[in-house]
mmCIF file of C-alpha atoms in Angstrom:
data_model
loop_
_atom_site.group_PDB
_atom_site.id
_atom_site.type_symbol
_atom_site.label_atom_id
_atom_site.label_comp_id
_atom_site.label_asym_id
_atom_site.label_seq_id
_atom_site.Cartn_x
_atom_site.Cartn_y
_atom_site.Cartn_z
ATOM 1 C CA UNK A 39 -22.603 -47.082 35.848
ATOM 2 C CA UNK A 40 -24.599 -44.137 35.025
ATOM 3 C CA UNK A 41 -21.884 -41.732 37.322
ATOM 4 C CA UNK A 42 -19.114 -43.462 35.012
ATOM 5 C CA UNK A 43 -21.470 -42.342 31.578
ATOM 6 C CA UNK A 44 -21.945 -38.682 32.989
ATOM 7 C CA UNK A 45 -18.278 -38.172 33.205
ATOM 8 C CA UNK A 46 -17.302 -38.816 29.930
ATOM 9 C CA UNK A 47 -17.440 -35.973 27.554
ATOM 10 C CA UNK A 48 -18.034 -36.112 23.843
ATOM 11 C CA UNK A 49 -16.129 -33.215 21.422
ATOM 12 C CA UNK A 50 -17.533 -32.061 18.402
ATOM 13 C CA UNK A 51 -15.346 -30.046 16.207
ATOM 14 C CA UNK A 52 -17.434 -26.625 15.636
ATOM 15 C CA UNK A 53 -17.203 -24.795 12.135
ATOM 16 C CA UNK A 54 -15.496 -21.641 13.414
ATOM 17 C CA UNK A 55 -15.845 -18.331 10.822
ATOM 18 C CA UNK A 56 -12.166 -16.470 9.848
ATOM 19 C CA UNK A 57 -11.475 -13.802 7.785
ATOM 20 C CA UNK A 58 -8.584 -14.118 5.554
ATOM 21 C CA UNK A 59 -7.327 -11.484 2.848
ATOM 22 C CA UNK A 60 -7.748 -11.954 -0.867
ATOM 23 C CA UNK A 61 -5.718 -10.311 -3.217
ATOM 24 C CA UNK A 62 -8.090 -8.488 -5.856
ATOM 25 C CA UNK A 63 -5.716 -6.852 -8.092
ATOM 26 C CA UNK A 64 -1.556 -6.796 -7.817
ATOM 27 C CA UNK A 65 0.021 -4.156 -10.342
ATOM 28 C CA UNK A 66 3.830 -3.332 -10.297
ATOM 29 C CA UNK A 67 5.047 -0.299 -12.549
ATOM 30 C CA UNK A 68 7.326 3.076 -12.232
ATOM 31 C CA UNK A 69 6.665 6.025 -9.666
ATOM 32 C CA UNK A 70 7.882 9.590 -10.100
ATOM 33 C CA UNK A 71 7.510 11.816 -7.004
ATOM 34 C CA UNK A 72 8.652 15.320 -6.254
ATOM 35 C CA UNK A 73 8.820 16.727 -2.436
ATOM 36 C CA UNK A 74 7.941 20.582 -1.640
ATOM 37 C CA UNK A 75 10.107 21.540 -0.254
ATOM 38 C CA UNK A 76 13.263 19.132 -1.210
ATOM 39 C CA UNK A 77 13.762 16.813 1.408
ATOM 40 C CA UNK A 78 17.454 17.235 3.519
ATOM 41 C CA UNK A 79 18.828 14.895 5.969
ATOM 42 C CA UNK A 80 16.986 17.334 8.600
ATOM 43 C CA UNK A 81 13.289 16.513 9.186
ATOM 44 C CA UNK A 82 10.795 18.998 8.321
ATOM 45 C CA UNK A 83 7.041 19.392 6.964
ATOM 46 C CA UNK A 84 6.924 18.590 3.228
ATOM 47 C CA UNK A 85 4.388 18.115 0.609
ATOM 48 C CA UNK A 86 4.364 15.106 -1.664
ATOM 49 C CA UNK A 87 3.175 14.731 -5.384
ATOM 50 C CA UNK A 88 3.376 11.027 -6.964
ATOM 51 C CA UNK A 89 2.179 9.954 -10.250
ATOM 52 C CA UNK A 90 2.658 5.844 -11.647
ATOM 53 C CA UNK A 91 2.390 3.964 -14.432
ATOM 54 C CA UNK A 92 1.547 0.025 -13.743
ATOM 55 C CA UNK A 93 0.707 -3.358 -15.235
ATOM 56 C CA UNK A 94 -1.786 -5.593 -12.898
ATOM 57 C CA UNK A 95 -0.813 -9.100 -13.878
ATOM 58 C CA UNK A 96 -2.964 -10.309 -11.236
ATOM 59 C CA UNK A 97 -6.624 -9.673 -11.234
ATOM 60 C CA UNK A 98 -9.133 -11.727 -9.518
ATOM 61 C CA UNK A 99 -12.951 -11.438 -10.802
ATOM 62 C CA UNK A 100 -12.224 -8.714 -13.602
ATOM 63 C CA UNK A 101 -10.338 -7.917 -16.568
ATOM 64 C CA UNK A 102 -8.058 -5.201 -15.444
ATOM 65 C CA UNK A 103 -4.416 -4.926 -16.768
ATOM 66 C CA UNK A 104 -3.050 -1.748 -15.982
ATOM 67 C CA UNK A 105 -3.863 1.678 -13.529
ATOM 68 C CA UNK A 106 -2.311 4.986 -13.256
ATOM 69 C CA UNK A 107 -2.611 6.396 -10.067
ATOM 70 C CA UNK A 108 -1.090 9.368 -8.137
ATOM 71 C CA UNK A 109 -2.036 11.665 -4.974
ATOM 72 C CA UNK A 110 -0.396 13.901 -2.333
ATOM 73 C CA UNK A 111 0.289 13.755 0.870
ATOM 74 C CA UNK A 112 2.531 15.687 3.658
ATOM 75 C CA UNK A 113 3.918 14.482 6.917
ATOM 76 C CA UNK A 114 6.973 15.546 8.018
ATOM 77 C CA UNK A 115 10.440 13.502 6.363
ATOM 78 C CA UNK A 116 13.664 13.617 5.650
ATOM 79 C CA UNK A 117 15.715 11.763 3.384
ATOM 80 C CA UNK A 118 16.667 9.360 6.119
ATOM 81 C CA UNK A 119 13.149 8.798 7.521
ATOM 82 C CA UNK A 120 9.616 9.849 8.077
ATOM 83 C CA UNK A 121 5.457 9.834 8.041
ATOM 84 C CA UNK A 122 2.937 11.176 5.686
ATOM 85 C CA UNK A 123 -1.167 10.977 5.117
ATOM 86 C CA UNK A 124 -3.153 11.554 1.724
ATOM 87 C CA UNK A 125 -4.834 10.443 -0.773
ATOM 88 C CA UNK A 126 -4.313 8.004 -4.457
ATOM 89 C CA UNK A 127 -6.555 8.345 -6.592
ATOM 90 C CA UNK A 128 -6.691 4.946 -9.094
ATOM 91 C CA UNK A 129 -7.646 4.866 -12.908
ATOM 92 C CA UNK A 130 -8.249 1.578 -14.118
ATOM 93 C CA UNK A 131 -7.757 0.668 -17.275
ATOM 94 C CA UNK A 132 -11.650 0.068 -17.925
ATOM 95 C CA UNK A 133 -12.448 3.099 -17.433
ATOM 96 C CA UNK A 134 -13.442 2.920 -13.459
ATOM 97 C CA UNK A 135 -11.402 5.057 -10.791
ATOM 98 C CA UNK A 136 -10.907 4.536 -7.059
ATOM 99 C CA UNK A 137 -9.920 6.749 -4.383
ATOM 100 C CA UNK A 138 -8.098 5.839 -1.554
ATOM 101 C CA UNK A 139 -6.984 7.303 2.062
ATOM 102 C CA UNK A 140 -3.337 6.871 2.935
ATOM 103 C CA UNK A 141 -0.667 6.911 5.189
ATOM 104 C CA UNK A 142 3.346 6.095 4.453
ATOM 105 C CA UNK A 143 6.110 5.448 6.427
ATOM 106 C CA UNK A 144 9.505 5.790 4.419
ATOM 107 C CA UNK A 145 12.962 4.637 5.634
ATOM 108 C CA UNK A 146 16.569 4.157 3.945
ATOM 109 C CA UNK A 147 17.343 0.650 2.954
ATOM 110 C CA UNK A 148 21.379 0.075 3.571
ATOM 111 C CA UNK A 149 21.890 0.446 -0.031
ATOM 112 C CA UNK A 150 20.410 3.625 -0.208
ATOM 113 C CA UNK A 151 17.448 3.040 -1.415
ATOM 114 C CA UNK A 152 14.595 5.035 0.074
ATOM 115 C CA UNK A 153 11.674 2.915 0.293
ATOM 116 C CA UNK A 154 8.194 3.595 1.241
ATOM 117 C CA UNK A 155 4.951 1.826 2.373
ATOM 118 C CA UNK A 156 1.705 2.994 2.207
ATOM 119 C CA UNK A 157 -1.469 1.354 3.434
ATOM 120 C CA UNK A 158 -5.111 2.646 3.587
ATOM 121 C CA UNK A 159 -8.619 1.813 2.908
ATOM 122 C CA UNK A 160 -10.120 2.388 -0.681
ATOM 123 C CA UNK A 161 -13.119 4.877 0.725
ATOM 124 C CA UNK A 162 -14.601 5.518 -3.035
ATOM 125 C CA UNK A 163 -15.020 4.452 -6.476
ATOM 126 C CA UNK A 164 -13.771 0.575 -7.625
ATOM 127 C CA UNK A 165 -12.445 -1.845 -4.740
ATOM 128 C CA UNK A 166 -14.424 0.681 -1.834
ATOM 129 C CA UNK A 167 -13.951 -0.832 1.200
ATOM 130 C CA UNK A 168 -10.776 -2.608 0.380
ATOM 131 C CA UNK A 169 -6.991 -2.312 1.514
ATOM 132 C CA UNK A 170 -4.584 -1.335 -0.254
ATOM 133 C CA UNK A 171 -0.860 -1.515 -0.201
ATOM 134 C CA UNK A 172 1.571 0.818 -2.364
ATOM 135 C CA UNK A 173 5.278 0.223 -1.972
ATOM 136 C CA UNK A 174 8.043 2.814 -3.660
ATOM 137 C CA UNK A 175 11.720 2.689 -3.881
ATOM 138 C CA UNK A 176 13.632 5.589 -5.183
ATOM 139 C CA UNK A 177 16.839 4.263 -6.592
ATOM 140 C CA UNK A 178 20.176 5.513 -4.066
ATOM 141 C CA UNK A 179 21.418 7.441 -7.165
ATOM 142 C CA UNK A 180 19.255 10.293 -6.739
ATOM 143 C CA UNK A 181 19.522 10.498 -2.997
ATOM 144 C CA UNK A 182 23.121 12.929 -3.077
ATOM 145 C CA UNK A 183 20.926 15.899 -3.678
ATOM 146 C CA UNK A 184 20.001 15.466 -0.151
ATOM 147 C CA UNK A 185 23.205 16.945 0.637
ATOM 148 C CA UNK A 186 22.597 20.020 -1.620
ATOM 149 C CA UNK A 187 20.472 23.130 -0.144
ATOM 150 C CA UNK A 188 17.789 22.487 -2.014
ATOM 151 C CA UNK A 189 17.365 19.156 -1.152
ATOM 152 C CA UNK A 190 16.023 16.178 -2.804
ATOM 153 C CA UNK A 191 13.104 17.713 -5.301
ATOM 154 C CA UNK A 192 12.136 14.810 -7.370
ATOM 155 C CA UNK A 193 12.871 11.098 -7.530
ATOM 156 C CA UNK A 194 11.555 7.625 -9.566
ATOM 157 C CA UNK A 195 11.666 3.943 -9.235
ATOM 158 C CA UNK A 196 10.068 0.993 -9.263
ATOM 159 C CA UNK A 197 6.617 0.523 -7.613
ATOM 160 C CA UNK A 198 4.158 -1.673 -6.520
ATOM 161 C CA UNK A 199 0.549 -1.823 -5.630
ATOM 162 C CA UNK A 200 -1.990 -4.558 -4.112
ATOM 163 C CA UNK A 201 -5.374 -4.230 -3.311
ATOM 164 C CA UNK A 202 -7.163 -6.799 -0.645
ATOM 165 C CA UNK A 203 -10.642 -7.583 0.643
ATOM 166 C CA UNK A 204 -11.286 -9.651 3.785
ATOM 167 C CA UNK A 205 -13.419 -12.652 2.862
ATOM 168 C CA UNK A 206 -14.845 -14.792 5.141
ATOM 169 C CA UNK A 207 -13.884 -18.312 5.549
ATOM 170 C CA UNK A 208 -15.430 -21.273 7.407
ATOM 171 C CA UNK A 209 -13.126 -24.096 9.292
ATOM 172 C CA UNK A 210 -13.768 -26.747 11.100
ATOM 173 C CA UNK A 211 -11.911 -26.699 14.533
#
């Protein structure tokens, strides 16, 4: 009998630790960005300026409602495609700032839109330590001056930006 005891097994769930994201502060608003030099349909280094205006409708453990925030950044793009790394800088609207390193991938949407992501790490100020997520369209009417020697200069749209923290979770298994 006791061989027959010493081959069953007992299983006890174990509390296993996770990390899951948790969104700190979501703010949508209006980007205007101008490209040095103007972006063609041929790739080629270029130097980004940005400057928005947003609303934070969702803000988790303070009282924020709206940021301005801006930076610059070069890579090498087109108005097709391309890659950039900078920095946005944050100003909350209770008077803290944040500064965060980025990096951006753009593409063009079938519509024409030219949108583009940019994640990072907040490394000072408010939120350090957290991710952060900017996403940009520039509206498909201003792309044409792509076609123009000069190239695309200066664009707006609509804009987006979330900033997370991983928090630690525990589970049972």
């Amino acid at each position: 009998m006791a061989a027959a005891l010493l081959g069953v097994a007992t299983v006890v769930p174990a509390a296993q630790a996770t990390e899951s994201p948790t969104v700190l502060v979501a703010c949508a608003g209006t980007v205007a960005a101008t490209y040095a030099p103007g972006l063609t349909y041929s790739p080629r280094s270029t130097a980004i300026s940005s400057q928005a205006v947003a609303g934070c409708p969702v803000s988790v453990g303070s009282t924020l409602t709206s940021a301005t925030f801006g930076g610059s950044s070069t890579g090498t793009l087109s108005c097709l495609a391309g890659s950039a790394s900078g920095t946005l800088s944050f100003h909350w609207d209770h008077g803290k700032s944040s500064t965060a390193s980025i990096t951006s991938i753009a593409s063009l949407r079938p519509n024409g839109n030219m949108v583009t992501v940019s994640t990072g790490t907040i490394t000072a100020g408010k939120f350090r330590g957290a991710a952060v997520v900017t996403e940009v369209t520039l509206l498909a009417s201003s792309v044409s001056a792509c076609l123009t020697p000069e190239g695309l200069t200066s664009a707006s749209g609509p804009t987006t930006v979330t900033v997370t923290r991983l928090v630690k979770t525990s589970r049972e298994s």
